[in-house]
Amino acid sequence: MSTWDKLLTRKPVLVCAVPLRKPSFYYLPTSCEAVELRLDYVENLSLNQELRIAIENYVSHYPTIVTVRERDEGGSHSIEPEIKYKVLEFSKDIGALIDIEISLLSKYPDVYGDLAEGSILSRHVFNRDANSYESALKDIEVAKRLRALLYKIFSINDGEFLNLLRLLDVGGIHVAVIPRNPTYRAISIMMGSALMYCSTRGRTGPGQLSIGFCNKVKMMRSSLSMFNRE
């Protein structure tokens, strides 16, 4: 069983999101069960030796997710597609779990389809008129076909939250539901979202809870689960 398979038996995995503005490494709080390197915060991103070493350091110390977010999906800087591909390919080759947006996969299926197996496929919804649930159902079928490890959806639409929670019962793939609303994020932890992204040195998205608070909610979930045991 792989590291991520083991972690996902104890959902949610609490992921400390690190907005990496320059290649560097620092130790995280012990309550971080994994780390997400947000590399779109690096200005003029390139796969140079400094960045390779930084990614390798995190991968050697923590279960690591590498993300290079597109601007229209909440990214900090625009990244050339070929550079993004090189960074994600390198990261996957050394053992990181990479995050690929469904929108990017749709634009370049022949390129990013090769990286999708065993990865995270994600969608970020910032349009209040979008039907996140219907989009997610279609996305999940794509994720299963490409043998992704996990599907993740972020949405700003509070009215869809209950529907999105239904995705946690979809079989055949792990699902993470990340609402913007911080109260709903706590509920998502309690309901067993595969992942929950938590802040440690600055938020990388709206509504992000601190790792300390995320850990308290997960401990509460664990305590309440005792009442379901026979």
XYZ file of C-alpha atoms in Angstrom:
230
model
C 0.000 0.000 0.000
C 1.405 3.397 -1.002
C 1.870 6.317 1.385
C -1.172 8.116 -0.013
C -3.310 4.975 0.099
C -2.460 4.650 3.786
C -3.166 8.314 4.490
C -6.534 8.141 2.741
C -7.704 5.362 5.050
C -7.818 8.077 7.740
C -9.748 10.784 5.920
C -9.525 13.665 5.754
C -5.824 14.124 5.104
C -4.917 17.523 6.547
C -2.780 19.259 3.935
C -0.726 22.304 4.890
C -0.744 24.651 1.921
C 2.577 26.415 1.353
C 2.634 29.437 -0.981
C 6.214 29.000 -2.158
C 7.367 32.412 -3.372
C 10.967 31.324 -3.871
C 12.670 27.908 -3.793
C 13.165 27.133 -0.108
C 12.384 24.527 2.545
C 11.133 24.767 6.100
C 9.701 22.301 8.580
C 5.955 22.232 9.156
C 3.848 21.767 12.309
C 3.523 18.136 13.364
C -0.252 18.277 12.790
C 0.378 18.674 9.030
C -0.239 15.235 7.533
C 0.874 16.363 4.066
C 2.061 19.502 2.309
C 0.885 21.281 -0.831
C 3.523 23.288 -2.656
C 1.777 26.109 -4.523
C 4.411 26.868 -7.133
C 2.349 29.425 -9.053
C 3.445 31.912 -6.369
C 6.996 31.760 -7.750
C 7.626 34.695 -10.054
C 9.119 33.643 -13.417
C 8.758 29.971 -12.550
C 11.248 27.639 -14.208
C 12.496 24.149 -13.448
C 15.946 25.280 -12.351
C 18.272 23.522 -9.941
C 17.065 25.520 -6.919
C 13.448 24.536 -7.530
C 14.368 20.886 -8.123
C 16.209 20.778 -4.796
C 13.317 22.478 -2.945
C 10.749 20.018 -4.316
C 13.035 17.070 -3.552
C 13.486 18.295 0.035
C 9.748 18.418 0.650
C 9.129 15.052 -1.013
C 11.839 13.461 1.142
C 10.276 14.835 4.348
C 6.505 14.848 3.742
C 3.792 13.380 1.548
C 3.787 16.222 -0.974
C 1.245 17.625 -3.422
C 2.649 19.869 -6.156
C 0.258 22.419 -7.627
C 0.806 25.054 -10.304
C -2.597 26.739 -10.405
C -3.938 28.531 -13.475
C -4.871 32.209 -13.003
C -8.553 31.568 -13.760
C -8.556 28.823 -11.121
C -7.094 30.988 -8.363
C -3.430 30.992 -9.376
C -1.081 33.816 -8.441
C 0.978 34.118 -11.656
C 0.491 33.042 -15.246
C 2.689 30.063 -16.125
C 3.610 28.911 -19.615
C 2.025 25.475 -20.314
C 5.345 23.852 -21.259
C 6.989 25.037 -18.030
C 4.050 23.834 -15.995
C 4.223 20.440 -17.665
C 7.957 20.109 -16.958
C 7.464 21.010 -13.287
C 4.578 18.569 -12.828
C 6.357 15.786 -14.741
C 9.509 16.193 -12.643
C 7.503 16.297 -9.415
C 5.596 13.132 -10.262
C 8.793 11.324 -11.263
C 10.325 11.933 -7.816
C 7.230 10.792 -5.919
C 5.027 13.855 -5.450
C 1.270 13.742 -5.949
C 0.482 16.304 -8.634
C -2.690 18.361 -9.041
C -4.004 18.880 -12.580
C -6.979 21.144 -13.266
C -9.785 19.636 -15.332
C -9.856 22.825 -17.411
C -6.183 22.391 -18.334
C -6.716 18.715 -19.094
C -9.566 19.675 -21.433
C -7.314 22.126 -23.322
C -4.361 19.746 -23.640
C -5.705 16.183 -23.281
C -2.820 14.548 -25.132
C -0.277 16.304 -22.921
C -1.736 16.205 -19.428
C -3.642 12.973 -19.934
C -0.321 11.166 -19.597
C 0.167 12.651 -16.125
C -3.379 12.050 -14.830
C -2.999 8.466 -13.639
C -2.487 8.363 -9.884
C -2.819 12.145 -9.623
C -5.374 14.687 -8.367
C -7.806 16.096 -10.917
C -9.417 19.301 -9.688
C -11.978 21.949 -10.508
C -12.283 25.428 -8.964
C -15.640 27.149 -9.368
C -15.728 30.931 -8.967
C -18.893 31.480 -11.032
C -22.024 31.759 -8.887
C -24.211 30.671 -11.806
C -22.294 27.441 -12.416
C -23.751 24.058 -11.511
C -20.785 22.632 -9.641
C -22.472 19.345 -8.816
C -23.338 18.466 -12.416
C -19.837 19.449 -13.546
C -18.313 17.325 -10.801
C -20.291 14.238 -11.819
C -18.888 14.512 -15.345
C -15.400 15.249 -14.039
C -15.449 12.172 -11.831
C -16.159 9.931 -14.798
C -13.136 11.460 -16.570
C -11.016 11.005 -13.427
C -12.015 7.346 -13.147
C -11.312 6.691 -16.828
C -7.831 8.214 -16.486
C -7.284 6.309 -13.218
C -6.678 9.405 -11.134
C -6.196 8.831 -7.418
C -8.452 11.644 -6.314
C -10.945 14.224 -7.547
C -11.184 17.602 -5.813
C -13.746 20.358 -6.222
C -13.662 23.859 -4.748
C -16.784 26.026 -5.021
C -17.858 29.459 -3.829
C -21.544 28.475 -4.099
C -22.892 27.814 -0.598
C -26.230 26.673 -2.013
C -24.579 23.664 -3.644
C -22.746 22.450 -0.570
C -25.187 19.711 0.424
C -25.252 18.363 -3.106
C -21.472 18.395 -3.273
C -21.293 16.380 -0.050
C -23.124 13.609 -1.904
C -20.005 13.201 -4.018
C -18.199 11.792 -0.980
C -20.271 8.617 -1.403
C -19.251 8.103 -5.033
C -17.372 4.828 -5.351
C -14.223 4.072 -7.272
C -12.285 7.248 -6.471
C -11.446 9.442 -3.497
C -13.262 12.795 -3.485
C -12.390 16.044 -1.725
C -15.047 18.727 -1.293
C -13.544 22.132 -0.479
C -16.150 24.885 0.020
C -15.094 28.509 0.338
C -17.283 29.031 3.410
C -15.067 28.266 6.457
C -17.967 26.828 8.484
C -18.759 24.465 5.632
C -15.080 23.517 5.478
C -15.306 22.322 9.065
C -18.420 20.328 8.163
C -16.601 18.852 5.171
C -13.870 17.604 7.522
C -16.513 16.028 9.755
C -18.158 14.347 6.770
C -14.902 12.756 5.604
C -13.677 14.800 2.658
C -10.575 13.057 1.288
C -8.461 16.187 1.745
C -8.702 19.467 3.578
C -6.271 22.268 2.837
C -5.206 24.248 5.899
C -3.039 27.329 6.358
C 0.240 27.484 8.224
C 2.174 30.438 6.752
C -0.478 32.457 4.992
C -3.636 31.385 3.222
C -3.536 30.182 -0.370
C -7.282 30.487 -0.881
C -10.438 32.096 0.530
C -11.976 30.460 3.580
C -8.902 28.422 4.480
C -8.812 27.281 8.107
C -5.643 27.169 10.182
C -3.960 23.788 10.633
C -4.619 24.021 14.378
C -8.357 24.417 13.837
C -8.431 21.715 11.140
C -6.730 19.315 13.542
C -9.237 20.038 16.320
C -12.162 19.328 13.989
C -10.587 16.087 12.781
C -9.998 14.996 16.388
C -13.659 15.720 17.114
C -14.662 13.607 14.097
C -12.477 10.782 15.387
C -14.006 11.018 18.864
C -17.573 10.988 17.534
C -16.831 7.960 15.350
C -16.500 5.895 18.547
C -20.292 6.056 18.924
C -20.685 4.206 15.603
C -18.725 1.196 16.781
C -20.537 -1.911 17.847
